[in-house]
mmCIF file of C-alpha atoms and ligand atoms in Angstrom:
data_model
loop_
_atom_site.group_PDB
_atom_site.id
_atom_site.type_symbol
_atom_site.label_atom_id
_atom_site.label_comp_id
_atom_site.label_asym_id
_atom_site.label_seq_id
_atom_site.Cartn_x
_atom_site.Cartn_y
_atom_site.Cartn_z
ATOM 1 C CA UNK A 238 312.315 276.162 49.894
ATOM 2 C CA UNK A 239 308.890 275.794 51.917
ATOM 3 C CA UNK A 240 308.638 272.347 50.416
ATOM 4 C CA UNK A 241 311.996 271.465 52.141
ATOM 5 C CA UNK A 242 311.236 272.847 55.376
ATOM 6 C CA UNK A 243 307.975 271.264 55.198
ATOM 7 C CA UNK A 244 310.132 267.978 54.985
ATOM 8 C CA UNK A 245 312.373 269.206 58.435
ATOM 9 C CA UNK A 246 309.296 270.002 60.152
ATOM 10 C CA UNK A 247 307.854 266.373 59.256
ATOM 11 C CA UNK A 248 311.328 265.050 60.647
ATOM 12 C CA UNK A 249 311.386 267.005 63.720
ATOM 13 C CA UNK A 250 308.061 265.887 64.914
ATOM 14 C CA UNK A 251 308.447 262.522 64.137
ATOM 15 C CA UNK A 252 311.905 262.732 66.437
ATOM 16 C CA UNK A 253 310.210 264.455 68.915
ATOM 17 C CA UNK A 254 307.179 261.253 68.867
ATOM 18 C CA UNK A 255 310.347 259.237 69.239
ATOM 19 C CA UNK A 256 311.687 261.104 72.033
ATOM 20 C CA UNK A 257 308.778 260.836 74.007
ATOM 21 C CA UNK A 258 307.942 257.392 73.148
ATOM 22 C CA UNK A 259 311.109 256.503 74.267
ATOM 23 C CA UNK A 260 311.769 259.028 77.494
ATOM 24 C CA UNK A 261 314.236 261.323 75.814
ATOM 25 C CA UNK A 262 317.517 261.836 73.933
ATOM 26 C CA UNK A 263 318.471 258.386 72.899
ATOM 27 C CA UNK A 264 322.488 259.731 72.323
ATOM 28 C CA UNK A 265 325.021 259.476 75.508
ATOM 29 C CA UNK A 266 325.671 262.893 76.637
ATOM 30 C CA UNK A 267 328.432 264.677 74.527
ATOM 31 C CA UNK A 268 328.451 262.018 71.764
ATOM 32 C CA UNK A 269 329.318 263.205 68.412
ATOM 33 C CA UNK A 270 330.843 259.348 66.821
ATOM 34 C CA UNK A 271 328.603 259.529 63.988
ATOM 35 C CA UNK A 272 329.900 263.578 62.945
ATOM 36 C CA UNK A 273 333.989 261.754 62.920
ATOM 37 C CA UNK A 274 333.476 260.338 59.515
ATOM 38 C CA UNK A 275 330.480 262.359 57.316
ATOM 39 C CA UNK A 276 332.964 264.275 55.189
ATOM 40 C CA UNK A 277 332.350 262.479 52.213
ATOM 41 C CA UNK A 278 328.571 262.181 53.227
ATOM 42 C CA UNK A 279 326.179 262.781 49.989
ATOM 43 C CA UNK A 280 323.921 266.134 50.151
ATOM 44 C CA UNK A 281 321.390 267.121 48.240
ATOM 45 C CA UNK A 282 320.810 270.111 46.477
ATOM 46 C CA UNK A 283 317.468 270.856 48.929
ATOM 47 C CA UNK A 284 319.624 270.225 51.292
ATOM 48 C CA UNK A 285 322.410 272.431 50.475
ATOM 49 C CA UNK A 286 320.216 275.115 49.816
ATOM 50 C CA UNK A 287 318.963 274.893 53.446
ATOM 51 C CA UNK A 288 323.424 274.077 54.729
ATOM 52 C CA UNK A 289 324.069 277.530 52.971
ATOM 53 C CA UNK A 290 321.803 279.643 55.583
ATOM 54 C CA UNK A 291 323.263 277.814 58.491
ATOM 55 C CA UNK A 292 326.750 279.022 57.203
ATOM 56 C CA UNK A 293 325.924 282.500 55.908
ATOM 57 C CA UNK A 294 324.830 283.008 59.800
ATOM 58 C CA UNK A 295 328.327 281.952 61.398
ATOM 59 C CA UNK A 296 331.180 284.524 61.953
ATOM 60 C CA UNK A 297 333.944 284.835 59.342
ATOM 61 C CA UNK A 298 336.644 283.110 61.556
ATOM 62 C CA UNK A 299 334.698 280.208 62.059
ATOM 63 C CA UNK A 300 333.540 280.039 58.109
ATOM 64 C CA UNK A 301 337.191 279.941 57.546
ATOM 65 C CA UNK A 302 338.140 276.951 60.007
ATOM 66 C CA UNK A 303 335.499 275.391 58.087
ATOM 67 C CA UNK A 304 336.812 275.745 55.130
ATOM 68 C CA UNK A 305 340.260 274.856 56.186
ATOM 69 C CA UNK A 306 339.044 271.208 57.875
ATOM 70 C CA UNK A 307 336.404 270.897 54.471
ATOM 71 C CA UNK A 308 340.243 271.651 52.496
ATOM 72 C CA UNK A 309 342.004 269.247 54.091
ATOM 73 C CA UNK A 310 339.634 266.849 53.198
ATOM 74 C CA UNK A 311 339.722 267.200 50.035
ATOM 75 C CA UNK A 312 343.355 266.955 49.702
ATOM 76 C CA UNK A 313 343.407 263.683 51.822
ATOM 77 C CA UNK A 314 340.908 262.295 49.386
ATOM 78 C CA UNK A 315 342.720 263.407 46.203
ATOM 79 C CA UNK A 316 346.190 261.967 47.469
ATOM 80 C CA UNK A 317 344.154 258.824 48.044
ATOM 81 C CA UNK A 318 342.729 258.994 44.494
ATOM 82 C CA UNK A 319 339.044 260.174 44.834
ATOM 83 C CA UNK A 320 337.297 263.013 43.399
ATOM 84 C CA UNK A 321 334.121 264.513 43.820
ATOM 85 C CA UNK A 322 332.526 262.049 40.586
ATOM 86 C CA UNK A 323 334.107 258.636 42.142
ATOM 87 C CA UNK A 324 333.254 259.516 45.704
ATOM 88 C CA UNK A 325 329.544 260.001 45.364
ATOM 89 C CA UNK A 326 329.420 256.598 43.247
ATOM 90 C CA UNK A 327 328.573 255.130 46.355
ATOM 91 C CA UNK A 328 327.454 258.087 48.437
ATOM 92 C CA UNK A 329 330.867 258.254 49.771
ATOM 93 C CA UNK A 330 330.997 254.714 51.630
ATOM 94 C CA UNK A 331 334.206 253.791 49.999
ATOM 95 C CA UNK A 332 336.082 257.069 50.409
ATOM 96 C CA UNK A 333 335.191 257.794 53.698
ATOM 97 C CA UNK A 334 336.060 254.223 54.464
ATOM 98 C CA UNK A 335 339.613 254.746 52.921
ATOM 99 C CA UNK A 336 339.905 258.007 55.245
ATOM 100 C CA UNK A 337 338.820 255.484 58.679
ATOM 101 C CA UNK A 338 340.560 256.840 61.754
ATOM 102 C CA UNK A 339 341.621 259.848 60.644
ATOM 103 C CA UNK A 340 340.536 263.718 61.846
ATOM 104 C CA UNK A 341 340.523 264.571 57.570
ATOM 105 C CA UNK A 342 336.994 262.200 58.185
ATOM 106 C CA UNK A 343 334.882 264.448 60.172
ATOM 107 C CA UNK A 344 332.344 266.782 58.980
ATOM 108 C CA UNK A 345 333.762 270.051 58.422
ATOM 109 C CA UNK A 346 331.027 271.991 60.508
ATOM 110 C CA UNK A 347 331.912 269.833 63.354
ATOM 111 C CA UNK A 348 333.735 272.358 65.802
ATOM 112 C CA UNK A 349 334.827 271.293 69.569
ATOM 113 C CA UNK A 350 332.509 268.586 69.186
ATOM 114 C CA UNK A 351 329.420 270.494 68.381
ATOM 115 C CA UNK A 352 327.688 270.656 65.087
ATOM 116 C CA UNK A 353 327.982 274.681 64.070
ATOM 117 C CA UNK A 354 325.046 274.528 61.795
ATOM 118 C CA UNK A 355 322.770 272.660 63.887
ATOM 119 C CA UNK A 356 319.414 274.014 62.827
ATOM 120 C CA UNK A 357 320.167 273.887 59.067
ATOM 121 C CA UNK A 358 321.836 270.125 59.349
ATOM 122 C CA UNK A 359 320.856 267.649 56.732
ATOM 123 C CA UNK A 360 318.348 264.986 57.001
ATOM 124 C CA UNK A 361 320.450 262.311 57.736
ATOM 125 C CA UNK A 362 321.924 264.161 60.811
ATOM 126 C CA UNK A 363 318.282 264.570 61.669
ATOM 127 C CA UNK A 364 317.403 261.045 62.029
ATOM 128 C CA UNK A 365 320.221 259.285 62.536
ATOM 129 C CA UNK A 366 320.308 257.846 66.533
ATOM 130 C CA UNK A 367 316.243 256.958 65.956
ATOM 131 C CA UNK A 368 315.044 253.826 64.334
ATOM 132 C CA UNK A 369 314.841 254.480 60.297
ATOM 133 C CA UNK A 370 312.993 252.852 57.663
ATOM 134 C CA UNK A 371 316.124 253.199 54.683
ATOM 135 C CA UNK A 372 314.011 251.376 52.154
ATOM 136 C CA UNK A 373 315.615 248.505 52.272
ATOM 137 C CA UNK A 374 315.821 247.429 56.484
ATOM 138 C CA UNK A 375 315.307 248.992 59.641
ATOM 139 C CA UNK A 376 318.639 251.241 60.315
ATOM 140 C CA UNK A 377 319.661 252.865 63.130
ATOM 141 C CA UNK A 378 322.783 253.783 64.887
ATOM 142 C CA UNK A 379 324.831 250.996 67.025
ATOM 143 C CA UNK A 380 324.486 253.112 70.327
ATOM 144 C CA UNK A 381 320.748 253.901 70.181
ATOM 145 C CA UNK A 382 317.917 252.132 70.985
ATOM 146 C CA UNK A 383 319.484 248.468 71.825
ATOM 147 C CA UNK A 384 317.404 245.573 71.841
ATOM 148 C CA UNK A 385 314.224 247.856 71.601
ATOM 149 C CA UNK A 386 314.230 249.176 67.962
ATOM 150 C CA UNK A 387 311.170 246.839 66.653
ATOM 151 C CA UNK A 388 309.319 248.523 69.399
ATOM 152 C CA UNK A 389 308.562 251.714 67.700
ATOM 153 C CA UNK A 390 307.336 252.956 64.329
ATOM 154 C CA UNK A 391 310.304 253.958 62.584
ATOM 155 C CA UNK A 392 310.953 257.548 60.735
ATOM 156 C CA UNK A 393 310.096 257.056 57.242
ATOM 157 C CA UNK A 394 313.412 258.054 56.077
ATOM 158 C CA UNK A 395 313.465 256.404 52.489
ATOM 159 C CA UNK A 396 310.415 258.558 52.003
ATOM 160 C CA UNK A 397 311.737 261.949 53.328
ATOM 161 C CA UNK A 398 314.861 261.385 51.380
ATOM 162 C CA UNK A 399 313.116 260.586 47.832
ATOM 163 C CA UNK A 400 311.258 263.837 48.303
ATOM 164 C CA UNK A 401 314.217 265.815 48.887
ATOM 165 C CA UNK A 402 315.701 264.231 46.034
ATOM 166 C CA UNK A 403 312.739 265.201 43.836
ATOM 167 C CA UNK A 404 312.815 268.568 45.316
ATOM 168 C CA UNK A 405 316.639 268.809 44.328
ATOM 169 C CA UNK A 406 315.968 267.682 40.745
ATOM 170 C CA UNK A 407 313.220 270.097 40.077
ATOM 171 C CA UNK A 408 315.904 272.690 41.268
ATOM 172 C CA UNK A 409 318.209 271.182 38.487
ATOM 173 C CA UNK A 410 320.433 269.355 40.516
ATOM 174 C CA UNK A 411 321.798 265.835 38.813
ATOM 175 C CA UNK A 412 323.439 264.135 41.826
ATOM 176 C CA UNK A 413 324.757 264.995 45.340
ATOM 177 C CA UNK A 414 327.714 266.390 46.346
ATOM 178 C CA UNK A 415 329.797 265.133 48.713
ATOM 179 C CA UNK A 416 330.145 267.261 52.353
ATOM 180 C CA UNK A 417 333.509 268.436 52.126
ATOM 181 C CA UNK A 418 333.212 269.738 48.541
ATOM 182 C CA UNK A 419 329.955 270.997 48.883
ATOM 183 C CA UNK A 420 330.596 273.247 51.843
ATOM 184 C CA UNK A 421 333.472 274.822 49.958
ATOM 185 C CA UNK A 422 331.522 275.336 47.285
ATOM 186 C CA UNK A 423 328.930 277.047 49.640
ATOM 187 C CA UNK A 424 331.298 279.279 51.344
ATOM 188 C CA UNK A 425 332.480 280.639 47.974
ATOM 189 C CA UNK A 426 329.000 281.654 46.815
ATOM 190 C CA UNK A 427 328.145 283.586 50.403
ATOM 191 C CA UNK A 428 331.916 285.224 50.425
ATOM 192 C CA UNK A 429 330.496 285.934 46.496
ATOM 193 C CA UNK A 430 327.425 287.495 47.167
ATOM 194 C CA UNK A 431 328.765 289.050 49.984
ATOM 195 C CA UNK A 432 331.475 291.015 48.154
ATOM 196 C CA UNK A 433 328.779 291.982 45.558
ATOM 197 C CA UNK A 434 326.381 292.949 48.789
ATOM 198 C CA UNK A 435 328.923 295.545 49.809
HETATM 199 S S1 SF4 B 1901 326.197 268.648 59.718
HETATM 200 FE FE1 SF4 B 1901 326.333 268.726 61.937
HETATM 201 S S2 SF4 B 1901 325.201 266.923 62.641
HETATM 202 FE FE2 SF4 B 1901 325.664 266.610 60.483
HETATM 203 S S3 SF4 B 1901 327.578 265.467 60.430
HETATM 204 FE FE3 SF4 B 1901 328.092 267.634 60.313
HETATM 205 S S4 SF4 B 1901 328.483 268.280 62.415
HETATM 206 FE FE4 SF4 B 1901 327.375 266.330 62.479
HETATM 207 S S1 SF4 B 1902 323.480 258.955 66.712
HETATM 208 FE FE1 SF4 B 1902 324.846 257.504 67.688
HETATM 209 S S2 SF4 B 1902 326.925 258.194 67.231
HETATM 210 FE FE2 SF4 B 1902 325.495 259.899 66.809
HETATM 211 S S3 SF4 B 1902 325.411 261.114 68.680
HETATM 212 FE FE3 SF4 B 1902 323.757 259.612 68.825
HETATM 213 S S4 SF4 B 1902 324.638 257.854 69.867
HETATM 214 FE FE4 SF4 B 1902 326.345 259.114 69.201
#
């Protein structure tokens, strides 16, 4: 994994140039809007690897709230016809668009409005808030940097996120996964190796 956290460390200074280009934080204070609807987000297998770590280190209690809200997503989005394939046709656009407005659409690590694997969040919740080249257009969230986003160099996000996808094939991952089934699927392998650890 030191190629992926060679990635995050490229990310993180290229937020922090941001930040100081810009005079700080670009987010209002206490926003979390863009955590209400990632549970269907697509994660890569780098990524994942990196998502496990920040879960192994939380308490047991909080693991299992996790799982509960990352559950209850999944049960939403199976009543409403989508599985783990047909969600991550789109990267989870449609499904999570389908789940609009309600609490089934947040990101399962989101607790009391704080992200509870902060340091081991994926790349997208990394850049998102700063200007981002996607590829295709300049991106960047609603809120942030208003009127002023052609002013700076944006975060070569297109770029980050083909190497983590290279990265995540040479590990033998085919596709992503999306955020609420992933995480269970993560919590299952550290209660696993856990058990086995005892
Ligand atoms: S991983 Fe953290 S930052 Fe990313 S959507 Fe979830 S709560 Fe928000
Ligand atoms: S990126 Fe946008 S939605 Fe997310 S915390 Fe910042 S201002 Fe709020």
């Amino acid at each position: 994994m030191v190629r992926y956290q060679k990635i995050v460390s490229e990310i993180d200074l290229e937020v922090q140039r941001l930040r100081k280009e810009r005079g700080g934080s670009p987010c209002p204070l206490n926003c979390f809007d863009c955590c209400r609807s990632t549970a269907t987000m697509a994660i890569s297998e780098a990524e994942a690897r990196d998502l496990k770590e920040g879960l192994r280190k939380l308490s047991k209690e909080v693991r299992s709230h996790i799982a509960k809200k990352a559950n209850r997503s999944i049960q939403k989005l199976e009543q409403l016809g989508y599985s783990t394939e047909n969600i991550i046709r789109d990267a989870g656009i449609e499904a999570i668009d389908a789940l609009k407005g309600k609490s089934e659409a947040q990101c399962p690590m989101l607790i009391g409005g704080v992200c509870s694997v902060y340091e081991h969040r994926p790349i997208i919740c990394r850049v998102w808030g700063y200007p981002i080249d996607n590829g295709s257009e300049l991106a960047c969230c609603k809120k942030t940097f208003i009127g002023r986003r052609r002013l700076f160099k944006p975060i070569e996000y297109a770029r980050y996120w083909r190497e983590a996808r290279d990265l995540s094939e040479s590990l033998g991952a085919k596709q992503k996964t999306p955020n609420c089934h992933l995480v269970v699927r993560l919590l299952a392998e550290i209660d696993r190796q856990e058990f086995i650890g005892k």
